[in-house]
Short mmCIF file of C-alpha atoms in Angstrom, two decimals:
data_model
loop_
_atom_site.label_atom_id
_atom_site.label_comp_id
_atom_site.label_asym_id
_atom_site.label_seq_id
_atom_site.Cartn_x
_atom_site.Cartn_y
_atom_site.Cartn_z
CA MET A 5 147.22 67.41 163.20
CA ALA A 6 145.80 67.20 159.97
CA ASP A 7 143.44 64.26 159.77
CA ARG A 8 144.46 60.87 158.06
CA SER A 9 141.99 61.64 155.39
CA THR A 10 143.22 65.15 154.43
CA GLN A 11 146.77 64.24 155.18
CA MET A 12 146.24 61.74 152.78
CA LYS A 13 144.26 64.57 150.47
CA ASN A 14 147.06 66.70 150.12
CA SER A 15 148.83 64.14 149.60
CA ILE A 16 147.55 63.02 146.38
CA ASN A 17 147.13 66.45 145.31
CA GLN A 18 150.62 67.15 145.86
CA LYS A 19 151.37 64.78 143.98
CA LEU A 20 148.96 65.39 141.03
CA VAL A 21 150.16 68.28 140.63
CA GLU A 22 153.97 67.94 141.14
CA THR A 23 153.53 64.99 138.24
CA GLY A 24 151.16 67.77 136.13
CA GLU A 25 148.85 64.72 136.14
CA LYS A 26 146.13 67.20 137.85
CA GLU A 27 146.90 69.70 135.01
CA ARG A 28 145.90 67.06 132.40
CA LEU A 29 143.15 65.55 133.96
CA LYS A 30 141.86 69.50 134.15
CA ASP A 31 141.68 69.75 130.94
CA MET A 32 140.51 66.40 129.81
CA LEU A 33 137.72 67.17 131.84
CA ARG A 34 136.89 70.60 130.88
CA GLN A 35 136.78 69.24 126.87
CA ARG A 36 134.97 66.56 127.80
CA LEU A 37 132.19 68.67 129.64
CA THR A 38 132.26 71.27 126.97
CA GLU A 39 131.74 68.42 124.20
CA CYS A 40 128.60 67.26 126.22
CA GLY A 41 127.50 70.47 126.61
CA TRP A 42 127.46 70.96 130.07
CA ARG A 43 129.37 73.48 130.59
CA ASP A 44 127.05 75.24 128.19
CA GLU A 45 124.02 74.17 130.63
CA LEU A 46 125.52 75.23 133.64
CA LYS A 47 126.31 78.46 132.40
CA GLU A 48 122.47 79.43 131.06
CA HIS A 49 121.70 78.48 135.13
CA ALA A 50 123.46 81.06 135.58
CA LYS A 51 122.51 83.41 133.54
CA ASP A 52 119.27 82.56 134.98
CA ILE A 53 120.37 83.38 138.32
CA VAL A 54 121.67 86.57 137.50
CA ARG A 55 118.61 88.46 135.73
CA GLU A 56 116.56 86.55 138.73
CA ARG A 57 118.96 88.27 141.41
CA GLY A 58 119.73 90.96 139.06
CA LEU A 59 122.99 92.82 137.22
CA GLN A 60 124.28 94.04 139.90
CA GLN A 61 123.70 92.23 143.17
CA VAL A 62 125.35 89.16 142.24
CA THR A 63 128.47 88.05 143.89
CA VAL A 64 131.24 84.73 142.60
CA ASP A 65 130.53 83.28 145.71
CA ASP A 66 126.71 83.59 144.89
CA LEU A 67 126.62 82.11 142.05
CA VAL A 68 129.04 79.16 142.85
CA LYS A 69 126.90 78.51 145.88
CA GLU A 70 123.53 78.33 143.54
CA ILE A 71 125.31 76.22 140.77
CA THR A 72 127.24 73.81 142.15
CA PRO A 73 124.88 71.20 143.29
CA GLN A 74 122.68 71.18 139.96
CA GLY A 75 126.62 71.39 138.33
CA ARG A 76 127.37 68.50 139.92
CA ASP A 77 124.44 66.93 138.99
CA LEU A 78 124.58 67.32 135.10
CA VAL A 79 127.76 65.48 134.82
CA PRO A 80 127.11 62.83 132.96
CA ASP A 81 128.01 59.59 133.56
CA THR A 82 130.41 58.61 130.75
CA VAL A 83 132.39 61.56 131.92
CA LYS A 84 132.22 61.38 135.46
CA ARG A 85 133.92 57.62 135.24
CA GLU A 86 136.62 58.67 132.76
CA LEU A 87 137.53 60.76 134.92
CA LEU A 88 137.72 58.27 138.29
CA ALA A 89 139.20 55.38 136.00
CA GLU A 90 141.93 58.51 135.33
CA ILE A 91 142.69 58.86 138.65
CA LYS A 92 142.41 55.79 139.91
CA ASN A 93 145.04 54.78 136.97
CA PHE A 94 147.31 57.15 138.38
CA LEU A 95 147.20 56.45 141.91
CA ALA A 96 147.98 52.78 141.55
CA ALA A 97 150.78 53.99 139.46
CA GLN A 98 151.67 56.32 142.22
CA SER A 99 151.66 53.18 144.82
CA LEU A 100 153.50 51.21 142.92
CA MET B 20 157.87 60.40 165.34
CA THR B 21 159.33 58.33 162.52
CA LYS B 22 160.50 61.04 160.41
CA PRO B 23 164.21 60.54 161.35
CA SER B 24 164.39 57.40 160.74
CA HIS B 25 162.83 57.45 157.32
CA ARG B 26 165.16 60.67 156.04
CA GLU B 27 167.43 58.42 154.50
CA GLN B 28 165.04 55.91 152.89
CA VAL B 29 163.52 59.15 151.47
CA SER B 30 166.70 60.37 149.92
CA ASN B 31 167.44 57.46 148.76
CA THR B 32 163.46 56.96 146.47
CA GLY B 33 162.61 60.38 146.31
CA SER B 34 165.92 62.75 146.10
CA TRP B 35 163.95 65.13 143.55
CA MET B 36 161.18 65.57 146.45
CA VAL B 37 163.82 66.55 148.78
CA GLN B 38 165.47 68.81 147.05
CA ALA B 39 161.84 70.57 146.24
CA GLY B 40 160.57 69.86 149.86
CA GLY B 41 163.71 70.86 151.57
CA GLY B 42 164.40 69.04 155.80
CA GLY B 43 160.84 69.17 157.17
CA GLY B 44 159.26 69.05 154.21
CA GLY B 45 160.91 66.19 152.09
CA GLY B 46 160.04 64.17 155.61
CA ARG B 47 156.18 64.52 155.56
CA VAL B 48 156.30 63.80 151.74
CA GLY B 49 157.69 60.37 152.91
CA VAL B 50 155.28 60.11 155.47
CA ASP B 51 152.87 60.70 153.21
CA ASN B 52 154.01 58.45 150.86
CA ASN B 53 153.54 55.37 153.52
CA LEU B 54 150.15 56.62 154.46
CA LEU B 55 149.12 56.47 150.44
CA LEU B 56 150.82 53.29 149.71
CA SER B 57 149.21 51.59 153.14
CA SER B 58 146.35 53.35 152.57
CA LEU B 59 146.00 52.85 148.54
CA ALA B 60 145.87 49.47 149.13
CA SER B 61 141.88 48.59 150.16
CA PRO B 62 139.92 49.39 146.64
CA GLU B 63 137.30 51.72 148.77
CA ALA B 64 139.63 53.68 150.55
CA LEU B 65 141.02 53.76 146.43
CA GLU B 66 138.12 54.21 145.61
CA ALA B 67 136.91 57.48 147.74
CA ALA B 68 140.63 59.26 147.28
CA ALA B 69 139.65 58.71 143.67
CA GLN B 70 136.32 60.65 144.28
CA SER B 71 137.51 63.18 145.94
CA VAL B 72 139.77 63.85 143.99
CA SER B 73 137.47 64.02 141.05
CA GLN B 74 134.88 66.39 142.80
CA GLU B 75 137.85 69.11 143.61
CA LEU B 76 138.28 68.64 139.86
CA LEU B 77 134.98 69.33 138.97
CA ASP B 78 134.64 72.37 141.23
CA ASP B 79 137.86 73.30 139.34
CA ALA B 80 135.35 73.00 136.43
CA ILE B 81 132.22 74.93 138.37
CA LEU B 82 134.20 77.61 139.87
CA ASN B 83 135.89 78.67 135.72
CA VAL B 84 132.02 78.93 134.70
CA VAL B 85 130.71 80.84 137.58
CA PHE B 86 133.99 83.13 136.57
CA GLU B 87 133.54 83.37 133.51
CA VAL B 88 129.43 84.03 133.69
CA HIS B 89 129.85 86.95 136.60
CA GLN B 90 132.87 88.74 134.83
CA SER B 91 130.93 89.15 131.25
CA VAL B 92 127.82 89.98 133.71
CA LYS B 93 130.25 92.95 135.15
CA THR B 94 132.39 93.78 132.14
CA GLY B 95 128.80 94.78 130.27
CA LEU B 96 129.31 91.63 128.12
CA MET B 97 126.18 90.21 128.80
CA MET B 98 124.62 92.82 127.89
CA LEU B 99 125.41 93.47 125.21
CA GLU B 100 125.02 89.32 123.76
CA VAL B 101 122.09 88.99 125.13
CA GLY B 102 120.44 92.30 125.54
CA SER B 103 117.33 92.89 127.96
CA VAL B 104 114.66 90.44 128.33
CA GLU B 105 111.65 92.97 127.19
CA GLU B 106 113.16 93.47 123.49
CA GLU B 107 113.93 90.24 123.19
CA GLN B 108 109.66 89.84 123.84
CA LYS B 109 109.49 93.14 121.23
CA PHE B 110 110.92 91.60 118.24
CA LEU B 111 109.38 88.40 118.66
CA GLN B 112 109.03 86.68 114.91
CA VAL B 113 105.25 86.77 115.01
CA ASN B 114 103.53 83.66 113.52
CA ALA B 115 99.70 84.81 112.80
CA GLU B 116 98.07 84.62 110.10
CA GLY B 117 97.37 87.44 108.03
CA LEU B 118 100.29 89.56 109.44
CA ASP B 119 103.99 89.50 108.28
CA VAL B 120 106.76 88.66 110.22
CA PHE B 121 106.55 92.11 112.49
CA GLY B 122 103.25 91.60 113.33
CA GLN B 123 102.17 94.53 110.45
CA ALA B 124 98.84 94.59 108.67
CA PRO B 125 99.89 94.22 105.11
CA ILE B 126 97.81 97.56 103.78
CA LYS B 127 98.91 100.53 105.51
CA LYS B 128 95.59 101.46 107.18
CA GLN B 129 95.14 105.26 106.51
CA HIS B 130 94.94 107.60 109.29
CA GLU B 131 91.20 109.52 109.11
CA CYS B 132 90.26 112.48 110.73
CA ILE B 133 87.32 114.44 110.35
CA CYS B 134 86.58 117.60 109.35
CA PRO B 135 85.58 120.65 111.57
CA ASN B 136 83.97 122.32 109.15
CA CYS B 137 81.93 119.82 106.98
CA SER B 138 82.07 116.96 109.69
CA ARG B 139 82.96 114.47 106.80
CA ASN B 140 85.52 111.33 107.86
CA LEU B 141 88.47 112.18 105.54
CA ALA B 142 92.16 110.83 104.65
CA ALA B 143 95.03 112.25 106.60
CA SER B 144 96.75 112.89 103.53
CA ARG B 145 93.28 114.65 101.56
CA PHE B 146 92.87 116.48 104.65
CA ALA B 147 95.00 119.66 104.29
CA PRO B 148 93.89 120.11 100.76
CA HIS B 149 90.33 119.61 101.65
CA LEU B 150 90.29 122.05 104.40
CA GLU B 151 91.79 124.76 101.64
CA LYS B 152 88.38 124.46 99.73
CA CYS B 153 86.48 123.62 102.31
CA MET B 154 87.05 127.03 104.42
CA GLY B 155 87.12 129.29 101.57
CA MET B 156 91.33 129.92 101.74
CA GLY B 157 94.63 129.54 100.30
CA ARG B 158 95.41 129.76 96.66
CA ASN B 159 92.15 128.21 94.04
CA SER B 160 89.38 128.03 96.65
CA SER B 161 88.32 131.18 95.40
CA ARG B 162 87.85 130.90 91.70
CA ILE B 163 86.36 127.18 92.39
CA ALA B 164 83.88 128.40 94.20
CA SER B 165 83.08 131.54 92.03
CA ARG B 166 83.39 128.92 88.84
CA ARG B 167 80.89 126.84 90.95
CA ILE B 168 78.42 129.75 91.71
CA GLN B 169 79.03 130.86 88.09
CA ASN B 170 77.71 127.26 86.67
CA SER B 171 74.83 126.96 89.17
CA THR B 172 73.37 130.74 87.83
CA LYS B 173 73.94 129.39 84.21
CA GLU B 174 71.68 126.17 84.90
CA ASN B 175 69.29 128.60 86.79
CA SER B 176 68.77 130.96 84.33
CA ASN B 177 68.85 127.69 81.58
CA SER B 178 66.43 126.93 83.02
CA HIS B 179 64.00 129.84 84.26
CA HIS B 180 62.69 131.88 81.65
CA GLY B 181 60.78 135.19 82.96
CA GLY B 182 61.33 137.33 85.24
CA SER B 183 61.58 136.54 89.20
CA ASP B 184 63.81 138.51 91.36
CA ASP B 185 66.56 135.34 91.28
CA ASP B 186 66.60 135.92 88.22
CA ASP B 187 67.05 139.24 87.93
CA ASP B 188 69.90 138.79 90.63
CA ASP B 189 71.26 135.92 88.27
CA ASP B 190 71.53 137.32 85.06
CA TRP B 191 73.23 140.38 87.22
CA MET B 192 75.62 138.13 88.31
CA ILE B 193 75.99 136.60 85.00
CA ASP B 194 76.60 140.20 83.34
CA ARG B 195 79.03 140.98 85.79
CA LYS B 196 80.60 137.80 85.15
CA ARG B 197 81.41 138.61 81.67
CA LYS B 198 82.48 142.24 82.20
CA ARG B 199 84.52 140.58 84.76
CA ARG B 200 85.95 138.23 82.03
CA ASP B 201 86.68 140.95 79.43
CA LYS B 202 88.42 142.83 81.76
CA ASN B 203 91.03 140.66 82.09
CA SER B 204 90.74 139.02 78.49
CA PRO B 205 91.48 141.95 76.37
CA ARG B 206 92.33 140.14 73.36
CA ARG B 207 88.19 140.06 73.13
CA SER B 208 86.38 141.95 70.83
CA LYS B 209 83.80 144.29 71.69
CA ASN B 210 81.95 143.03 69.58
CA ALA B 211 81.46 139.56 72.46
CA LYS B 212 80.15 142.14 74.87
CA VAL B 213 76.79 142.63 73.46
CA LYS B 214 74.07 141.27 75.77
CA GLY B 215 71.15 139.04 74.33
CA ASP B 216 70.78 139.14 70.64
CA SER B 217 74.25 139.77 68.79
CA VAL B 218 74.61 139.64 65.03
CA SER B 219 78.19 140.21 64.94
CA SER B 220 79.39 137.37 62.41
CA THR B 221 79.24 137.57 59.15
CA GLY B 222 77.43 134.47 58.39
CA ASN B 223 74.34 136.39 60.83
CA VAL B 224 74.99 139.26 58.48
CA GLU B 225 74.42 137.74 55.02
CA THR B 226 71.01 135.79 56.99
CA THR B 227 69.98 138.73 58.54
CA LEU B 228 69.87 140.29 54.99
CA ALA B 229 68.21 137.96 53.72
CA THR B 230 65.35 136.51 55.35
CA GLY B 231 65.29 139.55 58.71
CA THR B 232 62.04 141.80 59.17
CA THR B 233 63.08 145.03 58.94
CA GLU B 234 63.09 145.51 62.77
CA GLU B 235 65.91 142.95 62.65
CA LYS B 236 67.63 144.59 59.91
CA ARG B 237 67.99 147.81 61.88
CA ALA B 238 68.74 145.90 64.98
CA MET B 239 71.72 144.39 63.17
CA LEU B 240 72.47 147.85 61.55
CA LYS B 241 72.64 149.25 65.01
CA GLN B 242 75.26 147.53 65.87
CA ILE B 243 77.80 146.33 62.68
CA CYS B 244 78.83 149.52 60.35
CA GLY B 245 77.38 147.86 57.00
CA VAL B 246 78.99 149.76 54.74
CA VAL B 247 79.38 147.25 51.30
CA SER B 248 83.16 146.50 50.27
CA GLU B 249 83.52 146.83 47.23
CA HIS B 250 85.61 143.81 47.02
CA THR B 251 84.11 140.89 48.64
CA ARG B 252 80.59 142.87 48.51
CA LYS B 253 79.49 142.20 51.24
CA MET B 254 78.77 144.18 54.83
CA CYS B 255 81.68 145.23 57.24
CA THR B 256 81.00 144.12 60.26
CA ARG B 257 83.19 146.24 62.12
CA SER B 258 81.28 148.53 65.23
CA ILE B 259 79.84 151.96 64.60
CA ARG B 260 82.55 153.42 64.41
CA CYS B 261 84.86 151.45 61.90
CA PRO B 262 87.20 154.23 61.27
CA GLN B 263 86.89 152.98 57.30
CA HIS B 264 83.75 153.67 56.57
CA THR B 265 82.36 157.35 57.17
CA SER B 266 78.81 158.20 58.35
CA GLU B 267 77.28 158.77 54.59
CA GLN B 268 78.32 155.53 53.80
CA ARG B 269 76.79 154.07 55.96
CA ARG B 270 73.19 156.42 56.27
CA ALA B 271 73.52 155.47 52.41
CA VAL B 272 73.77 151.75 52.88
CA ARG B 273 70.74 152.14 55.27
CA ASP B 274 69.28 153.73 53.12
CA GLN B 275 69.56 151.09 50.25
CA VAL B 276 68.49 148.66 52.72
CA PHE B 277 64.92 149.67 53.87
CA ASN B 278 64.17 152.41 51.23
CA GLY B 279 65.52 149.97 48.33
CA SER B 280 67.20 153.22 46.29
CA GLY B 281 69.02 152.74 43.70
CA SER B 282 72.69 154.73 43.72
CA GLU B 283 74.02 155.50 47.12
CA THR B 284 77.65 156.87 46.10
CA THR B 285 76.77 160.52 45.74
CA THR B 286 75.61 161.16 48.64
CA THR B 287 73.55 164.10 47.27
CA THR B 288 70.91 162.16 45.10
CA THR B 289 70.51 160.29 48.39
CA ARG B 290 69.87 163.43 50.58
CA ALA B 291 67.41 164.26 47.72
CA ALA B 292 65.81 161.21 47.93
CA ASP B 293 66.00 160.75 51.64
CA SER B 294 64.14 164.66 51.45
CA THR B 295 61.53 163.87 48.92
CA SER B 296 60.74 160.89 50.50
CA ARG B 297 60.38 161.53 54.16
CA GLY B 298 58.39 165.04 53.27
CA LEU B 299 55.20 163.37 54.92
CA GLY B 300 56.95 162.14 58.30
CA ASP B 301 58.97 165.21 58.57
CA THR B 302 57.14 166.18 62.13
CA ALA B 303 57.61 163.01 62.86
CA GLU B 304 60.77 163.21 61.55
CA ASP B 305 61.48 166.64 63.54
CA ILE B 306 61.39 165.18 66.86
CA HIS B 307 63.31 162.02 66.09
CA VAL B 308 66.38 164.70 64.46
CA ASP B 309 66.98 166.41 67.10
CA ILE B 310 67.08 162.74 68.95
CA ASP B 311 69.13 161.99 65.69
CA GLY B 312 71.41 164.64 66.16
CA LEU B 313 72.31 164.02 69.22
CA ASP B 314 73.18 160.86 68.33
CA ASP B 315 75.15 162.12 65.30
CA GLY B 316 76.51 163.82 67.90
CA GLN B 317 77.42 160.93 70.27
CA LEU B 318 78.93 159.16 67.62
CA ALA B 319 81.46 162.16 66.68
CA SER B 320 82.23 162.76 70.30
CA SER B 321 81.27 160.05 72.28
CA TRP B 322 84.27 156.94 72.20
CA ASP B 323 81.88 154.94 74.82
CA ASN B 324 80.78 152.17 72.30
CA ASP B 325 77.63 150.68 75.52
CA HIS B 326 75.36 153.37 74.83
CA SER B 327 72.24 151.74 72.47
CA ASN B 328 71.18 153.95 69.72
CA THR B 329 67.61 153.92 70.06
CA THR B 330 67.11 155.29 66.96
CA SER B 331 68.80 153.98 63.51
CA PRO B 332 71.41 156.22 61.93
CA ALA B 333 70.10 155.80 58.50
CA ASP B 334 66.82 158.41 60.14
CA SER B 335 69.26 161.00 60.35
CA THR B 336 68.85 163.24 57.52
CA SER B 337 70.51 166.79 57.32
CA THR B 338 70.34 168.24 61.23
CA ASN B 339 70.62 171.08 63.47
CA ASN B 340 74.18 170.29 64.91
CA SER B 341 75.54 172.77 66.70
CA THR B 342 79.62 170.32 66.41
CA SER B 343 82.02 171.32 64.22
CA SER B 344 82.01 168.43 61.96
CA LEU B 345 79.15 168.03 60.94
CA ALA B 346 78.45 171.65 60.68
CA LYS B 347 79.91 171.45 57.94
CA ARG B 348 79.16 168.93 56.58
CA ASN B 349 75.40 170.93 57.18
CA GLY B 350 76.74 173.40 55.46
CA SER B 351 76.85 171.10 51.98
CA LYS B 352 73.58 170.17 52.74
CA THR B 353 71.87 173.29 52.90
CA LYS B 354 73.84 175.05 50.16
CA LYS B 355 72.65 171.60 48.14
CA LYS B 356 69.25 171.99 49.56
CA SER B 357 68.98 175.58 47.98
CA SER B 358 68.15 174.07 44.71
CA LYS B 359 66.33 171.69 46.19
CA SER B 360 62.14 171.95 45.68
CA SER B 361 61.96 171.33 49.61
CA LYS B 362 62.57 174.88 50.48
CA SER B 363 61.01 175.36 53.98
CA SER B 364 63.55 172.68 55.33
CA SER B 365 66.55 174.10 54.04
CA SER B 366 65.28 177.43 54.80
CA SER B 367 65.11 176.77 58.94
CA HIS B 368 68.43 175.15 58.52
CA GLY B 369 69.70 176.93 56.88
CA SER B 370 68.48 179.96 59.37
CA LEU B 371 70.15 178.28 61.78
CA LEU B 372 73.44 177.89 60.75
CA ASP B 373 73.52 181.72 60.00
#
């Protein structure tokens, strides 16, 4: 049996997908991140890693592993706050 | 556990969910919903839930970036767009003073080479022509070299006067140059070949006649025809073998010049004058006569003008000649001379002819 938290996560996720909220949130996040330049920064970082590692040896998993921590740090607070607010609103609306 | 009891609830509230999930699925959803409702009551739970959701969304965005970069790298787009590092560094903009943007000096430096022959530093563009001249190969190099030699020898001959071995060599070289030049330019008159003192121009003729010594006049008359023209009253300055005038005319002129006798129209009278005036010097003349005869023979038969006449043609009198042309003249001479006073000479001449 799944953990309660995971269950909860799954349910939330599903709800998000079903209402189409996830998609909307995704797009919104992508837009915000591009506007603030987060995307380009991360891309540059990824290219550096590729240059270091060599063109042929690089894999998706490698890149993901390398980039994710920095990606998470680089996100500006405003974007984070906005995202969280949106999600909360949605959940609140859902629970109603 | 509560699944069967809640089915009805689900069916009432979330009919669409039932349709989507089916029997079992619908039940589960219903459970989750309840969980959701209960758990989200607390703000911490809400916060936690929100965080997790945002995290997930973020991961998704990152993945998106990763995919994009990875794809461009693998398909070679990255290479095209960015290029390799080395190339970047090669073409970086140069900001140094005195150099242009590419890092080049404003004036192109000429490649310098050292000539193997003369060990001089030469510009590359001038290297090939210099080698031609230096080594003496190529079209113009020999001409230039010979001209240089000529110039240097001319200077030497001008500066030194008098005989030394070098001067002789130089003279010989100069003569060779002169002769070669004349060969190449046939338009040059033969008079120009005369070495040293030449009096071929009319100006010189006039002055020599007026002011020159006998020797000078003789020398001059050795080279030019000298017959005075009726129209212009000037001496003919053509060569000794000038076709317009005969030897008799020339002799008459010489007599006039050197002896000052009056008429020159008839050769006989001049001949007479010659014979009378020359009676004293006959013995000497006789010796000369032979030579003169040879000279006259040469005049008649030889075409080469380079031989210098050691004695003047004016000295020649009626002579013993074996040539036919002059024999006729001698014949006429002897006939006329027979009437003259000096019979000895004439008789001797006549006997020879007979």
